[in-house]
XYZ file of C-alpha atoms in Angstrom:
664
model
C 0.000 0.000 0.000
C 1.234 3.447 -0.910
C 1.323 6.265 1.647
C 0.623 9.817 0.514
C 1.765 12.744 2.628
C 1.933 16.453 1.867
C 5.215 17.031 0.077
C 7.436 19.346 2.120
C 10.705 20.629 0.726
C 13.007 21.689 3.571
C 16.472 21.153 2.166
C 17.435 24.800 1.738
C 21.126 24.017 1.751
C 20.907 21.412 -0.996
C 18.752 23.621 -3.171
C 21.016 26.616 -2.607
C 24.074 24.641 -3.638
C 22.270 23.507 -6.776
C 21.249 27.051 -7.677
C 24.595 28.675 -7.056
C 26.433 25.867 -8.784
C 24.788 27.077 -11.990
C 26.355 30.527 -11.564
C 29.664 29.637 -9.923
C 31.379 29.650 -13.286
C 30.657 33.376 -13.510
C 32.125 34.275 -10.126
C 35.691 34.100 -11.321
C 34.826 36.750 -13.917
C 33.679 39.115 -11.166
C 36.768 38.469 -9.052
C 39.078 38.925 -12.027
C 37.352 42.158 -12.993
C 37.763 43.599 -9.484
C 41.427 42.607 -9.275
C 42.244 44.101 -12.672
C 40.420 47.288 -11.753
C 42.308 47.719 -8.497
C 45.663 46.840 -10.054
C 45.176 48.944 -13.185
C 48.292 51.027 -13.923
C 48.040 54.380 -12.187
C 48.867 56.526 -15.249
C 45.880 55.079 -17.093
C 43.415 55.777 -14.310
C 41.005 58.675 -14.324
C 42.031 61.944 -12.803
C 41.253 62.425 -9.143
C 37.994 64.144 -8.418
C 38.292 67.860 -7.714
C 38.572 68.730 -4.071
C 34.903 69.516 -3.587
C 33.347 69.127 -0.170
C 29.755 68.134 0.490
C 28.362 68.364 3.984
C 27.031 65.018 5.210
C 23.482 64.810 6.516
C 22.055 62.471 9.128
C 18.570 61.950 10.498
C 17.172 59.712 13.200
C 13.602 59.165 14.305
C 12.421 57.120 17.285
C 8.805 56.793 18.307
C 5.834 54.563 18.866
C 2.892 53.382 16.777
C -0.403 52.973 18.615
C -2.815 50.843 16.591
C -6.254 49.396 17.242
C -8.359 47.195 14.970
C -12.082 46.789 15.472
C -13.468 44.062 13.239
C -12.038 42.418 10.142
C -8.433 42.735 8.963
C -9.862 43.646 5.564
C -9.636 47.265 6.735
C -5.821 46.980 6.806
C -4.893 44.794 3.860
C -1.139 45.447 4.135
C -0.680 46.083 7.874
C -0.572 43.866 10.944
C -2.443 46.379 13.108
C -0.391 45.874 16.276
C 1.334 48.376 18.571
C 5.064 48.611 17.914
C 8.095 50.922 18.150
C 8.966 53.163 15.204
C 12.489 53.607 13.855
C 13.532 55.838 10.980
C 17.003 56.845 9.867
C 18.670 58.523 6.909
C 22.336 58.989 5.989
C 23.925 60.848 3.082
C 27.725 61.166 3.040
C 29.893 62.090 0.057
C 33.603 61.987 0.977
C 34.596 62.005 -2.696
C 35.356 59.813 -4.516
C 33.100 57.761 -2.179
C 29.324 58.213 -2.129
C 26.991 56.514 0.331
C 23.349 56.853 1.345
C 20.918 54.873 3.508
C 17.178 55.184 4.141
C 15.544 52.917 6.705
C 11.967 52.913 7.996
C 9.847 50.560 10.071
C 6.436 51.267 11.593
C 5.652 47.665 12.567
C 7.618 44.496 13.137
C 6.317 43.153 9.809
C 6.707 46.430 7.908
C 10.233 47.360 6.838
C 11.819 49.449 4.090
C 15.565 49.739 3.427
C 17.221 51.538 0.515
C 21.004 51.892 0.578
C 23.711 52.420 -1.995
C 27.449 52.902 -2.321
C 29.538 54.195 -5.230
C 33.249 54.738 -5.813
C 34.048 57.104 -8.664
C 32.539 55.569 -11.805
C 34.260 52.275 -11.077
C 31.728 50.815 -8.642
C 28.005 51.430 -8.277
C 25.751 49.383 -5.984
C 22.256 49.535 -4.548
C 20.247 47.326 -2.186
C 16.481 47.560 -1.597
C 14.681 45.428 0.986
C 10.918 45.604 1.496
C 8.912 43.559 3.959
C 5.186 43.723 4.586
C 2.253 41.616 5.678
C -0.722 40.801 3.439
C -4.083 40.057 5.056
C -6.082 37.779 2.760
C -9.817 37.398 2.389
C -11.589 34.355 3.781
C -14.231 33.636 1.170
C -17.215 32.227 2.989
C -19.494 29.534 1.658
C -23.272 29.618 2.020
C -24.792 27.348 4.610
C -25.381 23.859 3.282
C -28.960 23.008 2.455
C -29.806 19.512 3.762
C -32.349 19.158 0.963
C -29.693 19.890 -1.673
C -28.258 16.661 -3.042
C -26.075 17.785 -5.925
C -23.977 20.467 -4.185
C -22.702 20.709 -0.601
C -20.283 23.074 1.147
C -17.533 22.219 3.622
C -15.370 24.939 5.200
C -12.801 23.099 7.306
C -11.430 26.327 8.816
C -14.551 28.402 9.318
C -13.689 31.729 10.921
C -9.954 31.370 10.271
C -7.944 34.444 9.222
C -5.364 34.103 6.473
C -2.163 36.092 6.246
C 1.206 35.989 4.475
C 4.539 37.660 5.180
C 6.145 39.035 2.020
C 9.823 39.956 1.699
C 11.499 41.455 -1.376
C 15.271 41.887 -1.767
C 16.786 43.570 -4.815
C 20.570 44.040 -5.177
C 22.392 45.652 -8.102
C 26.154 45.937 -8.667
C 27.940 47.529 -11.607
C 31.701 47.631 -12.175
C 33.458 49.753 -14.790
C 36.984 49.777 -16.141
C 38.760 53.111 -15.609
C 38.839 55.398 -18.642
C 36.973 52.953 -20.890
C 33.205 52.350 -21.190
C 33.097 48.632 -20.406
C 30.853 47.431 -17.590
C 30.222 44.224 -15.721
C 26.957 44.095 -13.797
C 24.850 41.717 -11.770
C 21.348 41.849 -10.289
C 19.992 39.526 -7.627
C 16.266 39.518 -6.865
C 14.539 37.413 -4.221
C 10.886 37.224 -3.241
C 9.692 35.229 -0.207
C 6.063 34.582 0.635
C 5.233 32.631 3.785
C 2.057 32.094 5.757
C -1.385 30.522 5.457
C -3.781 30.906 2.536
C -7.264 29.637 1.739
C -7.373 26.698 -0.668
C -10.697 25.934 -2.348
C -11.370 22.782 -4.342
C -14.118 20.383 -5.403
C -14.629 16.815 -4.177
C -17.277 14.362 -5.337
C -19.065 13.012 -8.355
C -21.071 14.930 -10.912
C -24.343 14.645 -8.993
C -22.830 14.749 -5.500
C -20.278 17.567 -5.333
C -18.785 19.134 -2.203
C -17.224 22.576 -2.520
C -14.414 22.458 0.038
C -12.181 25.041 1.695
C -9.227 24.599 4.037
C -6.158 26.471 5.236
C -2.855 25.779 3.536
C 0.635 26.567 4.812
C 2.898 27.993 2.106
C 6.547 28.985 1.963
C 7.421 30.217 -1.534
C 10.785 31.492 -2.663
C 11.571 33.074 -6.026
C 15.200 33.873 -6.839
C 16.570 35.514 -9.950
C 20.202 36.228 -10.791
C 21.385 38.131 -13.864
C 25.044 38.592 -14.796
C 26.002 40.617 -17.828
C 28.482 42.897 -19.479
C 28.207 45.785 -21.914
C 30.538 48.235 -23.544
C 30.910 50.921 -26.190
C 33.243 49.956 -29.010
C 33.426 52.870 -31.365
C 30.025 53.375 -33.018
C 28.589 50.145 -31.595
C 27.422 49.125 -28.125
C 27.191 45.425 -27.288
C 25.608 43.756 -24.256
C 25.397 40.137 -23.155
C 23.488 38.839 -20.132
C 22.748 35.455 -18.624
C 19.909 34.882 -16.171
C 18.755 32.137 -13.819
C 15.341 32.188 -12.166
C 13.978 29.522 -9.830
C 10.664 29.188 -8.035
C 10.790 26.738 -5.116
C 7.617 26.061 -3.102
C 7.887 24.614 0.375
C 5.332 23.818 3.015
C 2.272 21.865 1.849
C 3.104 21.677 -1.845
C 0.436 19.043 -2.502
C -2.817 18.126 -0.736
C -4.532 14.742 -0.506
C -8.209 13.848 0.011
C -10.609 10.952 -0.324
C -12.382 11.039 -3.690
C -15.414 8.789 -4.301
C -15.483 6.275 -7.123
C -16.619 7.276 -10.607
C -17.063 5.401 -13.855
C -13.438 6.140 -14.814
C -11.688 6.150 -11.424
C -11.898 3.967 -8.300
C -12.455 5.582 -4.943
C -9.206 6.396 -3.145
C -7.143 9.095 -1.459
C -5.613 11.106 -4.305
C -3.247 14.096 -4.392
C -4.515 17.407 -5.762
C -3.673 21.103 -6.094
C 0.050 20.542 -6.403
C 2.324 23.592 -6.573
C 5.259 22.760 -8.874
C 8.873 23.861 -8.755
C 9.963 25.724 -11.893
C 13.316 26.821 -13.308
C 14.167 29.328 -16.019
C 17.455 30.060 -17.759
C 18.000 32.814 -20.328
C 20.675 34.380 -22.530
C 20.396 37.709 -24.357
C 22.640 39.570 -26.782
C 21.870 43.204 -27.625
C 23.620 45.368 -30.201
C 22.900 48.942 -31.201
C 24.664 51.651 -33.119
C 25.311 55.178 -31.913
C 22.132 57.096 -31.114
C 23.567 60.398 -32.313
C 23.247 59.932 -36.086
C 20.330 60.289 -38.439
C 20.305 56.562 -39.127
C 20.550 54.166 -36.194
C 19.897 50.476 -35.794
C 19.556 47.993 -32.954
C 19.015 44.261 -32.648
C 18.561 41.771 -29.832
C 18.533 37.995 -29.681
C 17.475 35.800 -26.795
C 17.079 32.209 -25.742
C 14.894 31.160 -22.808
C 14.629 27.661 -21.306
C 11.896 26.836 -18.811
C 11.150 23.586 -17.002
C 8.587 22.226 -14.568
C 10.471 19.974 -12.155
C 7.343 18.060 -11.104
C 5.606 17.413 -14.433
C 8.786 17.278 -16.606
C 7.289 19.827 -19.006
C 9.911 21.944 -20.796
C 9.601 25.057 -22.919
C 12.223 26.588 -25.212
C 11.795 30.083 -26.618
C 13.809 31.897 -29.254
C 13.339 35.663 -29.314
C 14.549 38.353 -31.655
C 13.876 42.033 -32.206
C 15.262 44.830 -34.321
C 14.759 48.515 -34.980
C 15.867 50.853 -37.759
C 15.525 54.590 -37.139
C 15.760 57.413 -39.637
C 15.572 61.084 -38.597
C 15.918 63.261 -41.703
C 15.148 66.451 -39.767
C 14.309 67.557 -36.260
C 10.580 67.700 -37.065
C 10.285 64.253 -38.678
C 11.400 60.743 -37.686
C 10.705 57.152 -38.757
C 11.057 53.945 -36.722
C 10.718 50.484 -38.234
C 10.524 47.649 -35.692
C 10.394 43.866 -35.977
C 9.999 41.189 -33.306
C 9.959 37.404 -33.397
C 9.234 34.722 -30.812
C 9.102 30.973 -31.305
C 7.897 28.734 -28.479
C 8.557 25.001 -28.498
C 6.975 23.089 -25.622
C 7.442 19.420 -24.791
C 5.554 17.277 -22.304
C 5.378 13.567 -21.434
C 2.761 11.614 -23.354
C 1.236 10.293 -20.114
C 0.859 11.282 -16.493
C 0.361 9.065 -13.447
C -2.158 9.649 -10.659
C -1.019 7.776 -7.548
C -3.499 7.049 -4.809
C -3.081 5.092 -1.596
C -4.207 1.864 -3.263
C -4.388 2.654 -6.978
C -2.129 3.987 -9.688
C -3.786 5.362 -12.809
C -2.191 6.438 -16.088
C -3.744 9.124 -18.269
C -2.818 10.345 -21.717
C -1.782 13.987 -22.069
C -2.569 16.101 -25.101
C 0.595 17.338 -26.826
C 1.272 21.005 -26.067
C 0.997 23.707 -28.682
C 3.979 25.228 -30.449
C 3.493 28.928 -31.121
C 5.359 31.309 -33.411
C 4.698 35.048 -33.225
C 5.936 37.703 -35.653
C 5.249 41.434 -35.554
C 6.339 44.390 -37.652
C 5.472 48.035 -37.005
C 6.139 51.462 -38.482
C 6.195 54.518 -36.235
C 6.143 58.033 -37.726
C 6.532 61.163 -35.604
C 6.193 64.708 -36.869
C 5.968 68.262 -35.573
C 3.975 70.213 -38.191
C 3.438 73.248 -35.958
C 5.259 74.711 -33.039
C 3.952 73.079 -29.889
C 1.962 70.380 -31.750
C 3.290 66.832 -32.180
C 1.811 63.992 -34.231
C 2.597 60.282 -34.061
C 1.207 57.329 -35.973
C 1.938 53.635 -35.476
C 0.782 50.774 -37.670
C 1.606 47.192 -36.718
C 0.804 43.717 -38.009
C 1.174 40.718 -35.734
C 0.671 37.087 -36.687
C 0.562 34.141 -34.315
C 0.902 30.651 -35.842
C 0.034 27.535 -33.844
C 1.089 23.977 -34.619
C 0.301 20.560 -33.077
C -3.339 21.617 -32.779
C -4.942 18.312 -33.793
C -6.253 17.627 -30.275
C -7.019 21.261 -29.393
C -10.384 21.926 -30.979
C -10.551 25.621 -30.098
C -6.932 26.512 -30.893
C -6.651 25.052 -34.379
C -6.208 28.327 -36.232
C -3.785 31.209 -36.631
C -4.440 34.739 -35.395
C -3.596 38.002 -37.165
C -3.827 41.376 -35.425
C -3.773 44.716 -37.260
C -3.325 47.767 -35.039
C -3.405 51.478 -35.844
C -2.470 54.051 -33.193
C -2.689 57.835 -33.572
C -1.335 60.366 -31.061
C -1.567 64.138 -30.860
C 0.053 66.048 -28.010
C 1.486 69.435 -27.217
C 0.397 72.907 -26.117
C -2.690 74.552 -27.615
C -2.710 77.859 -25.762
C -0.681 79.368 -23.009
C -1.163 77.211 -19.948
C -3.100 74.474 -21.799
C -1.347 71.146 -22.379
C -2.985 68.061 -23.850
C -2.375 64.471 -24.951
C -4.763 62.358 -27.019
C -4.428 58.776 -28.175
C -6.645 56.552 -30.323
C -5.979 52.862 -30.927
C -7.850 50.584 -33.327
C -7.290 46.815 -33.321
C -8.657 44.216 -35.702
C -8.224 40.560 -34.679
C -8.786 37.821 -37.184
C -9.454 34.356 -35.768
C -8.991 35.117 -32.060
C -8.628 31.922 -30.036
C -9.994 32.883 -26.624
C -13.516 34.160 -26.066
C -12.134 37.034 -23.998
C -10.354 38.368 -27.110
C -12.372 40.780 -29.280
C -12.763 40.913 -33.035
C -12.603 44.707 -32.925
C -11.513 47.118 -30.231
C -11.385 50.898 -29.944
C -9.381 52.730 -27.278
C -9.464 56.464 -26.669
C -7.513 58.367 -24.030
C -7.382 62.084 -23.358
C -5.355 64.182 -20.937
C -5.336 67.923 -20.449
C -3.999 70.329 -17.864
C -4.852 74.004 -17.590
C -3.395 76.700 -15.391
C -5.365 79.932 -15.943
C -3.072 81.823 -13.578
C -0.503 81.022 -10.873
C -2.001 79.209 -7.933
C -4.531 77.093 -9.857
C -3.900 73.909 -11.819
C -6.641 71.669 -13.224
C -6.094 68.200 -14.687
C -8.621 66.020 -16.521
C -8.070 62.498 -17.884
C -10.524 60.233 -19.683
C -10.091 56.682 -20.964
C -12.586 54.720 -23.048
C -12.212 51.144 -24.247
C -14.823 49.307 -26.298
C -14.441 45.669 -27.365
C -16.762 43.701 -29.671
C -16.808 40.028 -30.549
C -19.158 37.995 -32.741
C -19.363 34.218 -32.994
C -17.898 33.033 -29.709
C -16.471 29.528 -29.839
C -17.556 26.729 -27.491
C -17.206 22.958 -27.300
C -20.337 20.813 -27.174
C -19.234 18.068 -24.783
C -21.904 15.718 -26.108
C -20.480 15.781 -29.640
C -16.948 17.258 -29.215
C -17.780 19.659 -32.033
C -16.833 23.368 -31.877
C -19.823 25.714 -31.960
C -19.773 29.356 -33.046
C -22.563 31.365 -31.510
C -23.282 34.413 -29.389
C -21.564 37.731 -28.775
C -19.385 39.517 -26.251
C -19.383 43.306 -25.837
C -17.319 45.103 -23.206
C -17.173 48.854 -22.525
C -14.892 50.476 -19.950
C -14.963 54.145 -18.915
C -12.516 55.841 -16.576
C -12.463 59.569 -15.773
C -10.320 61.455 -13.277
C -10.407 65.138 -12.317
C -7.865 67.014 -10.216
C -7.729 70.604 -8.939
C -4.663 71.957 -7.135
C -4.949 75.315 -5.365
C -2.154 77.312 -3.755
C -3.867 80.408 -2.327
C -0.660 81.394 -0.565
C 2.968 80.435 -0.272
C 2.230 78.411 2.851
C -1.024 76.676 1.890
C -2.045 74.162 -0.761
C -5.319 72.342 -1.389
C -5.835 69.303 -3.628
C -9.265 68.088 -4.757
C -9.618 64.814 -6.652
C -12.570 62.873 -8.041
C -12.608 59.695 -10.120
C -15.147 57.376 -11.710
C -14.695 53.906 -13.223
C -17.259 51.630 -14.871
C -16.920 48.296 -16.617
C -19.984 46.976 -18.453
C -19.951 43.509 -20.028
C -22.592 41.501 -21.887
C -21.743 38.075 -23.212
C -23.071 34.677 -24.210
C -22.435 31.809 -21.794
C -22.679 28.082 -22.424
C -23.336 25.653 -19.563
C -22.256 22.037 -19.770
C -24.609 19.466 -18.279
C -24.499 15.771 -17.518
C -26.936 13.031 -18.362
C -28.144 12.722 -14.771
C -27.428 9.015 -14.290
C -24.468 9.670 -11.962
C -21.882 9.076 -14.668
C -19.663 11.529 -16.534
C -21.764 11.188 -19.702
C -22.409 14.739 -20.966
C -25.890 16.013 -21.596
C -27.233 18.782 -23.790
C -25.442 22.124 -23.508
C -27.451 25.200 -22.482
C -26.756 28.596 -24.067
C -27.745 31.940 -22.534
C -27.306 35.179 -24.478
C -26.697 38.698 -23.182
C -25.611 37.785 -19.647
C -24.747 41.123 -17.961
C -21.876 41.819 -15.611
C -20.863 45.263 -14.377
C -18.670 46.835 -11.751
C -18.085 50.488 -10.983
C -16.427 52.692 -8.412
C -16.551 56.355 -7.469
C -13.848 57.974 -5.381
C -13.140 61.450 -4.119
C -10.544 62.952 -1.824
C -9.346 66.257 -0.417
C -5.935 67.130 0.965
C -4.739 70.305 2.692
C -1.223 71.317 3.743
C -0.337 74.473 5.660
C 2.801 75.936 7.174
C 1.704 77.659 10.365
C 5.133 79.181 10.993
C 8.777 78.437 10.352
C 8.662 75.587 12.871
C 5.239 74.019 12.369
C 3.683 72.213 9.385
C 0.304 70.502 9.315
C -1.565 68.442 6.708
C -4.931 66.699 6.592
C -6.601 64.388 4.124
C -9.881 62.559 3.644
C -10.976 60.143 0.947
C -13.852 57.807 0.224
C -14.453 55.130 -2.401
C -17.789 53.507 -3.275
C -17.564 50.228 -5.204
C -20.302 47.972 -6.486
C -20.630 45.082 -8.890
C -23.213 42.558 -9.981
C -23.685 39.550 -12.217
C -27.181 38.501 -13.265
C -28.268 35.361 -15.049
C -31.581 33.691 -15.708
C -30.144 30.168 -15.702
C -30.659 28.241 -12.450
C -27.327 26.459 -12.973
C -25.472 29.689 -12.176
C -27.518 31.069 -9.300
C -24.687 30.553 -6.825
C -22.223 32.353 -9.106
C -24.509 35.375 -9.229
C -24.740 35.503 -5.424
C -20.945 35.370 -5.076
C -20.524 38.210 -7.583
C -22.559 40.850 -5.741
C -20.418 43.691 -4.433
C -21.224 46.885 -2.537
C -18.396 48.346 -0.473
C -17.548 51.759 0.982
C -13.986 52.548 2.084
C -13.150 55.708 4.040
C -9.755 57.089 5.084
C -8.956 60.111 7.261
C -5.473 61.319 8.227
C -3.914 64.232 10.109
C -0.150 64.893 10.180
C 1.981 67.537 11.849
C 5.651 68.316 12.402
C 7.268 70.738 14.830
C 10.932 71.781 14.871
C 12.055 72.270 18.478
C 15.708 73.355 18.578
C 19.158 72.246 17.404
C 17.769 69.806 14.837
C 15.297 68.149 17.226
C 11.670 67.844 16.227
C 8.392 66.024 16.776
C 6.195 64.399 14.122
C 2.687 63.063 14.703
C 0.163 61.186 12.606
C -3.461 60.266 13.313
C -5.337 57.952 10.964
C -8.673 56.197 10.531
C -9.699 53.552 8.006
C -13.216 52.205 7.702
C -14.179 49.226 5.514
C -17.937 48.759 5.182
C -19.330 45.808 3.218
C -22.979 46.670 2.671
C -23.936 43.132 1.674
C -22.107 41.033 4.279
C -20.809 42.600 7.498
C -18.337 39.731 7.941
C -15.555 41.864 6.403
C -16.467 45.130 8.166
C -13.659 46.710 10.137
C -12.269 49.969 11.507
C -8.623 50.734 12.103
C -7.332 53.516 14.342
C -3.703 54.624 14.326
C -1.612 57.213 16.178
C 2.121 57.677 15.600
C 4.515 59.870 17.580
C 8.143 60.235 16.449
C 10.985 62.242 18.003
C 13.446 63.274 15.268
C 16.990 64.609 15.174
C 18.747 66.026 12.104
C 22.347 67.110 11.848
């Protein structure tokens, strides 16, 4: 008998050795570069920096954060909401040729920001950014189970549980340069850690006896990316090469296991499900471009990307290429011709094995698609009048798919024609504007979410009638249309073309900035967003005899879905005197959404899609300079989250921060 346990990867050391073994061959290049730089003959080095002096600056802040949460953590999505000390520091020192800075801030034990950098002449440049925060996740509740309902049941194994993850981001960059010659060696290391408990939802049961299930799941994800490259200017040409390694390693409960009842194609057993795979990516890029100072310039790039799924043995190889030719005959006219190419070759095992406690089942796997994408575009920019600029872009993109014999909805190629027009500049004194229109025509789109035709319009304008008043208005409109959606009739395995999908999105934002005096400013902002969708849906059914035999499909036309939000805010800042500053702000957002259908098969979906939420924020800040660089800063804040449909997520958060500062 086979035992199934949640797979837990804990061998950090072994994995780390494996990852860094892939890049160890590059370390000697870094060491050699540093040694040669330090030992470079003195006469060939750059001249010493002039004897300039820059006064260093230091700041330190120590305080306390009082916090109180009443209700759901939904009111503080990215805060822990606990009382904690506050520490803030800043350093800027420039003893040339050395340059160093550091910014550090923490308001909570799970909230940290660090930004620091060091540079020596032009030879060495480095920067490190670390960000840590907490993310409070929603607990999606199920409706109470109806004992009279036979086909669908609900099981929340962690009812009332709160879910939260700790997120940490580290980003390090280092660049080395040879003295007196533009050749660089650089590296970038990026790491993202996500650890905590999330809600996992899944389905257990047969077609006429399904249980929608939810349970907590411990996760410990780590994503690491390392890029090492070099670039240099060699006369009229610049060349760059880079190699990258990116790994995603999940730990914790990487796979779950549950008892599944018997069906006509599978015996009852405890089977694994919802596995989170480990993935690896390796890439190489070469980029070449000519000098950007001439009338005619050119650039080209070539890349190779290899990806693999360590659990399913699926691999993907991509070849990428791009090029650009620029011609600028005069200052008022320029042409840009661009070309891009991407070929994706994916391979997967012909079968996969499902291992239960007592059974082992083998299933055939459809061969993956191979996709080739080519795109060419022409960009023309002109300045016919002083202060008025025109730009036009026309592009043609074609996506070819192969190995589509077993993919009934993906057995065709897609061509996209796009025309973009832009006009921007200054109409009158104090009036600036930007407009953009984009038209796209898609032939043979594969996915039902892709339109046949789309129109996009964006407009921006700012107007300052006189000093002290600035108004800004932006508007974005997007309209998508699609005829003949494609579905699969499970009873016949024949593609069907029927129905429509129309989507319209509007977004408008207005801003007024007032400065009635040198010491006072007022900002008023109002925004509105609306998304309106109508589409045809097809519901698959089963014969009703308890087997997986499909029944007749049901089609419903014109199913509406909409969501919209309205937000407004006001902010005021005022300098009372040379020592005291004060600012206040208030904002509120109203959001609502709904999905309506006349088909009883989707009643539960419609109930889950209802949304009506009001979010309110209020803040008050002040700072007071005492003497000799000492000062006091305060902040009072309120956040209110009000779910008008279900008060389960309602919450209020109160915050007060006091910080004693010193600058010198």
